[in-house]
Coordinates of C-alpha atoms in Angstrom, one line a residue:
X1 CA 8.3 -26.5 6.8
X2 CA 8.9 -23.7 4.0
X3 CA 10.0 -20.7 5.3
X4 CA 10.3 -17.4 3.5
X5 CA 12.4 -14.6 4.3
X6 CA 12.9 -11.2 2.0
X7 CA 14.3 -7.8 2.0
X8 CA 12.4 -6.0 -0.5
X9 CA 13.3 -2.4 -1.0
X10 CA 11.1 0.3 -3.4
X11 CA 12.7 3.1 -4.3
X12 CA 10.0 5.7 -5.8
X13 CA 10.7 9.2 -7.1
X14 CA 7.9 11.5 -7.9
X15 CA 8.3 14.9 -9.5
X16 CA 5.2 16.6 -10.2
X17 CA 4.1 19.1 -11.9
X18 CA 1.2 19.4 -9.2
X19 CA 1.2 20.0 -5.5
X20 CA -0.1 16.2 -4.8
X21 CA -0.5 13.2 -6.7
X22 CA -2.4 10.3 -6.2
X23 CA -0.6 7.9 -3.9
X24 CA 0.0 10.9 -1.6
X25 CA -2.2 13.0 0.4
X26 CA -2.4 16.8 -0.2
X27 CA 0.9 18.6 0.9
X28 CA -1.0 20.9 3.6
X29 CA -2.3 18.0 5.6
X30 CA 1.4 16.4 6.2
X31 CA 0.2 13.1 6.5
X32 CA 1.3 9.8 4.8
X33 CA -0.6 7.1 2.1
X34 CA -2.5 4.9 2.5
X35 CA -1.2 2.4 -0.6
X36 CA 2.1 1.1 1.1
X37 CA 0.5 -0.8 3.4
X38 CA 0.6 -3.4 1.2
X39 CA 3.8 -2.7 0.0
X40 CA 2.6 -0.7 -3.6
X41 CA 3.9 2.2 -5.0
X42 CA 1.6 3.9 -7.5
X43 CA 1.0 7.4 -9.3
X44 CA -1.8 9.1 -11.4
X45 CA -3.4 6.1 -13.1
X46 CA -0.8 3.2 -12.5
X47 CA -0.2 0.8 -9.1
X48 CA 2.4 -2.1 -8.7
X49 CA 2.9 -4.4 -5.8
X50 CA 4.9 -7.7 -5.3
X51 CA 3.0 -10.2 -3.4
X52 CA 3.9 -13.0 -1.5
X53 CA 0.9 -15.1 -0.9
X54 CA 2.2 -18.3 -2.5
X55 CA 5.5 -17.8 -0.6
X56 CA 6.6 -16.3 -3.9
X57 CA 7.4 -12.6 -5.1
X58 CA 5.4 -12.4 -7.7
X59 CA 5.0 -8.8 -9.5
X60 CA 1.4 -7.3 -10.1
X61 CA 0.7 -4.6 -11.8
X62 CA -2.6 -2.5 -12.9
X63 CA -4.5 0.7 -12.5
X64 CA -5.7 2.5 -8.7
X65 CA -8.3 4.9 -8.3
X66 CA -8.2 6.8 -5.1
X67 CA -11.3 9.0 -3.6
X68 CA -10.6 11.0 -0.6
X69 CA -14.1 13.0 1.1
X70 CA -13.2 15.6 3.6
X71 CA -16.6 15.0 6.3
X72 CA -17.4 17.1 9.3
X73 CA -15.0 17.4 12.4
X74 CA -11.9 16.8 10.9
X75 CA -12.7 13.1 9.4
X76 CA -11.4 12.0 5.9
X77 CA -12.9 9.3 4.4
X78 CA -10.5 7.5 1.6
X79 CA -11.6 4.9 -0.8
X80 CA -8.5 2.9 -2.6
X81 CA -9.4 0.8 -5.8
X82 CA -7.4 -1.3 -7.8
X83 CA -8.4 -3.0 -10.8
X84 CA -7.0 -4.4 -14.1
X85 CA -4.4 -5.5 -11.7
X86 CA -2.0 -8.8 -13.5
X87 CA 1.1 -10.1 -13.6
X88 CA 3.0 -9.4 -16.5
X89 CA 2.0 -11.9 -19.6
X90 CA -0.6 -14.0 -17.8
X91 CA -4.3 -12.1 -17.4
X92 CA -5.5 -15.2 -15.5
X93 CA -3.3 -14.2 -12.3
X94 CA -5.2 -11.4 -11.3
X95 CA -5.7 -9.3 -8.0
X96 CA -9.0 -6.8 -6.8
X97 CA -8.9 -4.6 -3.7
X98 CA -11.1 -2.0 -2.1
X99 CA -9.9 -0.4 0.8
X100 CA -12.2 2.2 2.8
X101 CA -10.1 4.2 5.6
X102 CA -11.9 6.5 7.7
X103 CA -8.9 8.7 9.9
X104 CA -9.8 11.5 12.3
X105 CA -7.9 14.4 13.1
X106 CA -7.1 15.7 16.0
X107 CA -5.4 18.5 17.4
X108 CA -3.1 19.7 20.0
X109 CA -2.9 23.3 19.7
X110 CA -0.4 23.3 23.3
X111 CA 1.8 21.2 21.5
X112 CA 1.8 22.7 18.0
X113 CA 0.7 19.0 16.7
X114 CA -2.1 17.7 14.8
X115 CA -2.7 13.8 15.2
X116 CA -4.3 12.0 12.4
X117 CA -5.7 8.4 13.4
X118 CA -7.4 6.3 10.6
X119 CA -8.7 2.7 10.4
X120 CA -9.9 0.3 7.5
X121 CA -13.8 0.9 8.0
X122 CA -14.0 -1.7 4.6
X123 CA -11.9 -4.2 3.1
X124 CA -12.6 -6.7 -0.1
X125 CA -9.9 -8.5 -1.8
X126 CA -9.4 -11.3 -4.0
X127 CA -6.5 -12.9 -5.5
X128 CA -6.3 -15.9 -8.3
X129 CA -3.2 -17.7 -9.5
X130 CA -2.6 -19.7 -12.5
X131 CA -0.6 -22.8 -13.1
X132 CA 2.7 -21.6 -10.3
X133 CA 5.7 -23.4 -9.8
X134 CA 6.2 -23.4 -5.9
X135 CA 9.7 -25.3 -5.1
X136 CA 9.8 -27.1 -8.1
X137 CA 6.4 -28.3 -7.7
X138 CA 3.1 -27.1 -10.4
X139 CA 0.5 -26.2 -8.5
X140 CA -3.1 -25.7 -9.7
X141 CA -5.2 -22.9 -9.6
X142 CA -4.9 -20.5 -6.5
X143 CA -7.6 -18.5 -4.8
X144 CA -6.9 -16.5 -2.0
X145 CA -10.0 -14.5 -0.4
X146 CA -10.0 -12.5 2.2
X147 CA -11.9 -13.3 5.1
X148 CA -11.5 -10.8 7.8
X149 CA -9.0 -7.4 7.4
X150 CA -8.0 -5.0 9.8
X151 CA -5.8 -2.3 9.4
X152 CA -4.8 0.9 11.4
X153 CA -2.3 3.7 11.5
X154 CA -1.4 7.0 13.8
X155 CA 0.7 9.8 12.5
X156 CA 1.8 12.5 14.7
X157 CA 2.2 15.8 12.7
X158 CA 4.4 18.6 14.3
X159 CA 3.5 22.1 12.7
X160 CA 6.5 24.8 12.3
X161 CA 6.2 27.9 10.1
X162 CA 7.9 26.7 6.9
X163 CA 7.9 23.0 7.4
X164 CA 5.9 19.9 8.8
X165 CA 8.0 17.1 10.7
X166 CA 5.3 13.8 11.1
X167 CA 6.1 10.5 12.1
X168 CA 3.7 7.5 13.2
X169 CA 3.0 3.8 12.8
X170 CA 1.1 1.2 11.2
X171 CA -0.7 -2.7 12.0
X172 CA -2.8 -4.9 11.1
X173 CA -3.7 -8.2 10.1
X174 CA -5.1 -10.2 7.4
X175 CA -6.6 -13.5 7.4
X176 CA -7.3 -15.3 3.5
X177 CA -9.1 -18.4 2.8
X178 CA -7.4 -20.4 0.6
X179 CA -8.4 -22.5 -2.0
X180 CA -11.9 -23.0 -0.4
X181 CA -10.9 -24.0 2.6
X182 CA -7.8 -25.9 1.8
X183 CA -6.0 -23.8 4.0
X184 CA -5.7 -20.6 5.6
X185 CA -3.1 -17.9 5.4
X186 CA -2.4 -15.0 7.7
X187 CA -0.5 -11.9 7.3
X188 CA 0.4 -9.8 10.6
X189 CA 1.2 -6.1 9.3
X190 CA 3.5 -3.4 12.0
X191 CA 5.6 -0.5 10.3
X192 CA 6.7 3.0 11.3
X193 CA 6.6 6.4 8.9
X194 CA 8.4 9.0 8.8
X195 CA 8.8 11.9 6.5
X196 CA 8.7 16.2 6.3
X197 CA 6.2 17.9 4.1
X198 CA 6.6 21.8 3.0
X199 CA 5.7 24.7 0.5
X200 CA 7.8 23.4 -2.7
X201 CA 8.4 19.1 -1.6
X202 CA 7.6 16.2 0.6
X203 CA 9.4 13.3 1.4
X204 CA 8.6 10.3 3.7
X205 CA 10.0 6.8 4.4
X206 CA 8.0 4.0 5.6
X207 CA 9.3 0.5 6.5
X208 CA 7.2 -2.4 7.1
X209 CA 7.2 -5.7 7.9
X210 CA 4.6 -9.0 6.9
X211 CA 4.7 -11.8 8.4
X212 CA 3.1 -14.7 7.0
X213 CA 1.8 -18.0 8.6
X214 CA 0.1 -20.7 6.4
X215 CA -1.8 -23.5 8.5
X216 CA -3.2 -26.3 6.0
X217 CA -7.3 -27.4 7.0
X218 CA -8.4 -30.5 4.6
X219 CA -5.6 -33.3 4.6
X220 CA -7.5 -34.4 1.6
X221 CA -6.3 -31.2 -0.3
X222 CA -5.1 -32.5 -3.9
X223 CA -3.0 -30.2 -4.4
X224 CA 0.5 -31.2 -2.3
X225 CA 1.9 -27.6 -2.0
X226 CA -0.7 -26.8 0.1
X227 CA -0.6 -30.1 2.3
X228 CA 2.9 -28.5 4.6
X229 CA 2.4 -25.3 6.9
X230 CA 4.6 -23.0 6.2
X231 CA 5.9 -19.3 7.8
X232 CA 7.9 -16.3 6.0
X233 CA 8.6 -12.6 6.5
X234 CA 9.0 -10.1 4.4
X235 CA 10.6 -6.1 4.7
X236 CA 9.4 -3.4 2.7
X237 CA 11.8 -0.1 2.8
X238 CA 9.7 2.8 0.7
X239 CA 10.4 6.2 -0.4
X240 CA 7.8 8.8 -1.4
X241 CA 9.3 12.2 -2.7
X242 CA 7.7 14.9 -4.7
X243 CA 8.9 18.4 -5.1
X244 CA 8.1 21.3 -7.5
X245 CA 10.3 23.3 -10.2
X246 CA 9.9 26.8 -11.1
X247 CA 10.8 26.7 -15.1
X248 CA 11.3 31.0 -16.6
X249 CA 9.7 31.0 -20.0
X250 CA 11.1 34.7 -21.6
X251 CA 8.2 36.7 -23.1
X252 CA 9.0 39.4 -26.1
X253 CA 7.0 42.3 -25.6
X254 CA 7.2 43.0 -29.1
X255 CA 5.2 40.2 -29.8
X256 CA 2.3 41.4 -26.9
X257 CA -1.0 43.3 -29.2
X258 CA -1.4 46.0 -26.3

């Protein structure tokens, strides 16, 4: 049996010139992203992740969109898209995702708190590998597909005049077909959140944990890295920051027309 066990830690450092970036929420609502759930960091235009669905950390990188719909008592709907999404030199490994959370807020004006509760309402993903080497061995071509995905999180915000404390928690569970019924792969999701949020920054820190449990279905597989069950777990530690800079640009009067 193959077992996997890594301590993967993202350290990510936004400064923008903006209140918010994509990959974050807007500063005012105090509340965390969506992305690391799988372990990605992104900004604007540009989203990486390791995965670890072959038992392997294997880089991917490509572009995210992110769409965010403010609806009617307090729900936010959030669409996350990735696309173009490779690993480095080889287009034919490639990875698509759309995620759809829907998170309602609710609030506790007694306690000074706001809690935001959200849940995957639609997820689509696909993954395809080309021509790995898992322990030694060539494999063929991969295909992972999801077959069912549920994901959830609760954050607690606590509201004080010049700064919001929030903290909360994440799980869920994915379940991928592999290789067309060769096999089937599951990933069990649990992590906590943590971070402040005020006028001129934000910071958070979210840890996570996948655990991963392969359980092979056609003994007639061809392919022998896929013949041998196999379990793994994998940490995430990541850092989201952003703050904002005042920068004094002199004007001359004399060079002013009125």
């Amino acid at each position: 049996m193959r077992r996997l066990v890594v301590l993967l830690v993202f350290i990510l450092v936004l400064t923008p010139v903006l209140p918010a970036r994509v990959g974050l929420l807007p500063a005012a609502r105090a509340a965390s992203s969506h992305l690391p759930l799988a372990g990605g960091i992104a900004d604007q235009y540009d989203y990486q992740e390791y995965n670890f669905l072959t038992g392997l950390p294997l880089l991917l990188q490509g572009q995210i969109k992110v769409k965010i719909n403010a609806g009617r008592d307090n729900t936010t709907k959030t669409t996350v898209s990735l696309s173009k999404v490779t690993t480095l030199g080889d287009p034919k490994n490639t990875l698509s995702r759309n995620t759809t959370f829907l998170e309602i807020g609710t609030d506790r004006e007694d306690q000074g708190q706001t809690v935001h509760s959200s849940q995957a309402e639609k997820i689509s993903e696909s993954v395809k590998f080309n021509n790995l080497y898992v322990n030694g061995e060539k494999t063929g071509n991969l295909k992972f597909d999801l077959l069912d995905g549920q994901l959830s999180k609760s954050v607690v915000v606590d509201k004080h005049p010049v700064v919001n404390f929030f903290s909360g928690n994440f799980e869920g569970r994915k379940i991928y077909n592999v290789n067309n019924g060769a096999g089937r792969l599951t990933v069990d999701i649990s992590g906590t959140t943590v971070g402040y949020d005020h006028n001129w920054g934000r910071s958070e820190t979210q840890r996570l944990t996948h655990l991963y449990q392969y359980t092979p279905l056609n003994p007639k597989a061809t392919d022998p890295v896929w013949k041998q069950p196999w379990d793994g777990q994998v940490d995430f530690v990541i850092n989201l920051s952003t703050d904002r800079e005042l920068s004094y640009q002199p004007n001359d009067p004399a060079n002013i027309s009125f």
